[in-house]
Amino acid sequence: MSKIKLMTGYYYAVKNYLRTPKGRHDAVDYTQAAGIIAGVIMIVWLAIKLLLTL
């Protein structure tokens, strides 16, 4: 099986999964989690940056 066919299969599997109610709910949860993680990283980075400039 070629890599193109394999990636196309993954794409369609994810696309079909996101069409289900559970898939949409999971996508929202993962997006929120990624946003929270990015926010915490930003806060920690800013705190370290401010502490190093003192």
Short mmCIF file of N, CA, C and O in Angstrom, two decimals:
data_model
loop_
_atom_site.label_atom_id
_atom_site.label_comp_id
_atom_site.label_asym_id
_atom_site.label_seq_id
_atom_site.Cartn_x
_atom_site.Cartn_y
_atom_site.Cartn_z
N MET A 1 0.85 -1.18 0.00
CA MET A 1 0.00 0.00 0.00
C MET A 1 0.89 1.24 0.00
O MET A 1 1.82 1.35 0.79
N SER A 2 0.58 2.17 -0.87
CA SER A 2 1.40 3.38 -0.96
C SER A 2 1.06 4.33 0.19
O SER A 2 0.01 4.23 0.81
N LYS A 3 1.99 5.23 0.46
CA LYS A 3 1.79 6.19 1.55
C LYS A 3 0.65 7.15 1.25
O LYS A 3 -0.06 7.58 2.15
N ILE A 4 0.46 7.46 -0.02
CA ILE A 4 -0.65 8.36 -0.40
C ILE A 4 -1.98 7.70 -0.07
O ILE A 4 -2.87 8.34 0.52
N LYS A 5 -2.14 6.43 -0.42
CA LYS A 5 -3.39 5.73 -0.12
C LYS A 5 -3.58 5.61 1.39
O LYS A 5 -4.70 5.74 1.89
N LEU A 6 -2.51 5.36 2.11
CA LEU A 6 -2.59 5.23 3.56
C LEU A 6 -3.04 6.55 4.19
O LEU A 6 -3.95 6.58 5.03
N MET A 7 -2.43 7.66 3.77
CA MET A 7 -2.80 8.97 4.31
C MET A 7 -4.23 9.36 3.91
O MET A 7 -4.95 9.96 4.69
N THR A 8 -4.62 9.00 2.69
CA THR A 8 -5.99 9.27 2.25
C THR A 8 -6.98 8.49 3.11
O THR A 8 -8.03 9.02 3.50
N GLY A 9 -6.64 7.26 3.44
CA GLY A 9 -7.50 6.46 4.30
C GLY A 9 -7.64 7.06 5.69
O GLY A 9 -8.73 7.11 6.26
N TYR A 10 -6.52 7.54 6.26
CA TYR A 10 -6.57 8.20 7.56
C TYR A 10 -7.43 9.47 7.49
O TYR A 10 -8.21 9.75 8.40
N TYR A 11 -7.27 10.23 6.43
CA TYR A 11 -8.04 11.46 6.25
C TYR A 11 -9.54 11.16 6.26
O TYR A 11 -10.31 11.82 6.97
N TYR A 12 -9.96 10.17 5.50
CA TYR A 12 -11.38 9.85 5.43
C TYR A 12 -11.89 9.26 6.74
O TYR A 12 -13.03 9.50 7.14
N ALA A 13 -11.06 8.49 7.43
CA ALA A 13 -11.47 7.94 8.72
C ALA A 13 -11.71 9.07 9.73
O ALA A 13 -12.72 9.07 10.45
N VAL A 14 -10.80 10.04 9.78
CA VAL A 14 -10.96 11.16 10.70
C VAL A 14 -12.17 12.01 10.29
O VAL A 14 -12.96 12.44 11.13
N LYS A 15 -12.31 12.25 9.01
CA LYS A 15 -13.43 13.04 8.51
C LYS A 15 -14.76 12.38 8.88
O LYS A 15 -15.69 13.06 9.36
N ASN A 16 -14.86 11.08 8.70
CA ASN A 16 -16.09 10.37 9.07
C ASN A 16 -16.31 10.37 10.57
O ASN A 16 -17.44 10.48 11.04
N TYR A 17 -15.24 10.24 11.34
CA TYR A 17 -15.35 10.26 12.80
C TYR A 17 -15.85 11.61 13.29
O TYR A 17 -16.69 11.68 14.19
N LEU A 18 -15.37 12.69 12.69
CA LEU A 18 -15.79 14.02 13.12
C LEU A 18 -17.23 14.33 12.75
O LEU A 18 -17.82 15.27 13.26
N ARG A 19 -17.82 13.55 11.86
CA ARG A 19 -19.23 13.73 11.50
C ARG A 19 -20.17 13.15 12.55
O ARG A 19 -21.36 13.46 12.54
N THR A 20 -19.64 12.31 13.44
CA THR A 20 -20.49 11.71 14.47
C THR A 20 -20.60 12.66 15.66
O THR A 20 -19.73 13.51 15.87
N PRO A 21 -21.65 12.55 16.46
CA PRO A 21 -21.79 13.40 17.65
C PRO A 21 -20.62 13.24 18.62
O PRO A 21 -20.11 14.21 19.17
N LYS A 22 -20.17 12.00 18.82
CA LYS A 22 -19.04 11.77 19.72
C LYS A 22 -17.77 12.40 19.16
O LYS A 22 -16.98 12.99 19.89
N GLY A 23 -17.57 12.29 17.86
CA GLY A 23 -16.40 12.87 17.23
C GLY A 23 -16.36 14.38 17.36
O GLY A 23 -15.32 14.97 17.65
N ARG A 24 -17.50 15.03 17.15
CA ARG A 24 -17.57 16.49 17.31
C ARG A 24 -17.30 16.88 18.75
O ARG A 24 -16.55 17.84 19.01
N HIS A 25 -17.87 16.14 19.70
CA HIS A 25 -17.65 16.44 21.12
C HIS A 25 -16.17 16.27 21.47
O HIS A 25 -15.59 17.10 22.18
N ASP A 26 -15.55 15.20 21.00
CA ASP A 26 -14.13 14.97 21.26
C ASP A 26 -13.27 16.07 20.64
O ASP A 26 -12.30 16.53 21.26
N ALA A 27 -13.62 16.52 19.44
CA ALA A 27 -12.85 17.57 18.77
C ALA A 27 -12.91 18.87 19.58
O ALA A 27 -11.90 19.55 19.74
N VAL A 28 -14.08 19.18 20.12
CA VAL A 28 -14.22 20.39 20.95
C VAL A 28 -13.38 20.23 22.22
O VAL A 28 -12.67 21.16 22.62
N ASP A 29 -13.46 19.07 22.85
CA ASP A 29 -12.67 18.83 24.06
C ASP A 29 -11.18 18.96 23.80
O ASP A 29 -10.44 19.57 24.58
N TYR A 30 -10.70 18.37 22.71
CA TYR A 30 -9.27 18.43 22.38
C TYR A 30 -8.84 19.86 22.07
O TYR A 30 -7.73 20.28 22.43
N THR A 31 -9.69 20.61 21.39
CA THR A 31 -9.38 22.01 21.08
C THR A 31 -9.29 22.84 22.35
O THR A 31 -8.37 23.65 22.51
N GLN A 32 -10.22 22.63 23.28
CA GLN A 32 -10.18 23.34 24.55
C GLN A 32 -8.94 22.97 25.34
O GLN A 32 -8.28 23.84 25.93
N ALA A 33 -8.59 21.69 25.36
CA ALA A 33 -7.40 21.25 26.08
C ALA A 33 -6.14 21.88 25.48
O ALA A 33 -5.26 22.33 26.22
N ALA A 34 -6.07 21.93 24.16
CA ALA A 34 -4.91 22.54 23.51
C ALA A 34 -4.83 24.03 23.84
O ALA A 34 -3.74 24.57 24.08
N GLY A 35 -5.98 24.70 23.90
CA GLY A 35 -6.00 26.12 24.27
C GLY A 35 -5.54 26.34 25.70
O GLY A 35 -4.79 27.28 25.98
N ILE A 36 -5.97 25.49 26.62
CA ILE A 36 -5.56 25.61 28.01
C ILE A 36 -4.06 25.36 28.14
O ILE A 36 -3.36 26.11 28.84
N ILE A 37 -3.56 24.34 27.46
CA ILE A 37 -2.13 24.04 27.52
C ILE A 37 -1.33 25.22 26.96
O ILE A 37 -0.32 25.63 27.55
N ALA A 38 -1.76 25.77 25.84
CA ALA A 38 -1.06 26.91 25.24
C ALA A 38 -1.10 28.12 26.18
O ALA A 38 -0.09 28.83 26.33
N GLY A 39 -2.23 28.33 26.85
CA GLY A 39 -2.34 29.44 27.79
C GLY A 39 -1.40 29.28 28.98
O GLY A 39 -0.75 30.24 29.40
N VAL A 40 -1.33 28.08 29.52
CA VAL A 40 -0.43 27.82 30.65
C VAL A 40 1.02 27.99 30.23
O VAL A 40 1.83 28.58 30.97
N ILE A 41 1.36 27.51 29.06
CA ILE A 41 2.73 27.67 28.56
C ILE A 41 3.07 29.16 28.43
O ILE A 41 4.16 29.60 28.81
N MET A 42 2.14 29.94 27.91
CA MET A 42 2.36 31.38 27.75
C MET A 42 2.56 32.05 29.11
O MET A 42 3.46 32.88 29.27
N ILE A 43 1.73 31.71 30.08
CA ILE A 43 1.85 32.30 31.41
C ILE A 43 3.19 31.95 32.05
O ILE A 43 3.87 32.82 32.61
N VAL A 44 3.58 30.70 31.96
CA VAL A 44 4.86 30.27 32.54
C VAL A 44 6.02 30.96 31.82
O VAL A 44 6.96 31.43 32.46
N TRP A 45 5.94 31.05 30.50
CA TRP A 45 7.01 31.70 29.73
C TRP A 45 7.14 33.17 30.12
O TRP A 45 8.24 33.69 30.32
N LEU A 46 5.99 33.85 30.26
CA LEU A 46 6.03 35.27 30.65
C LEU A 46 6.56 35.43 32.07
O LEU A 46 7.33 36.36 32.35
N ALA A 47 6.17 34.53 32.97
CA ALA A 47 6.65 34.62 34.35
C ALA A 47 8.16 34.42 34.41
O ALA A 47 8.87 35.17 35.11
N ILE A 48 8.66 33.46 33.68
CA ILE A 48 10.11 33.23 33.65
C ILE A 48 10.83 34.42 33.04
O ILE A 48 11.86 34.87 33.55
N LYS A 49 10.29 34.95 31.97
CA LYS A 49 10.89 36.10 31.30
C LYS A 49 10.94 37.30 32.24
O LYS A 49 11.95 38.01 32.33
N LEU A 50 9.85 37.55 32.99
CA LEU A 50 9.83 38.67 33.93
C LEU A 50 10.79 38.45 35.08
O LEU A 50 11.45 39.40 35.54
N LEU A 51 10.89 37.24 35.58
CA LEU A 51 11.79 36.95 36.69
C LEU A 51 13.25 37.09 36.29
O LEU A 51 14.09 37.49 37.09
N LEU A 52 13.57 36.75 35.05
CA LEU A 52 14.95 36.85 34.59
C LEU A 52 15.38 38.28 34.32
O LEU A 52 16.57 38.58 34.29
N THR A 53 14.42 39.16 34.11
CA THR A 53 14.77 40.56 33.83
C THR A 53 14.89 41.38 35.11
O THR A 53 15.28 42.54 35.06
N LEU A 54 14.53 40.82 36.26
CA LEU A 54 14.64 41.56 37.52
C LEU A 54 16.04 41.61 38.03
O LEU A 54 16.92 40.96 37.83
#
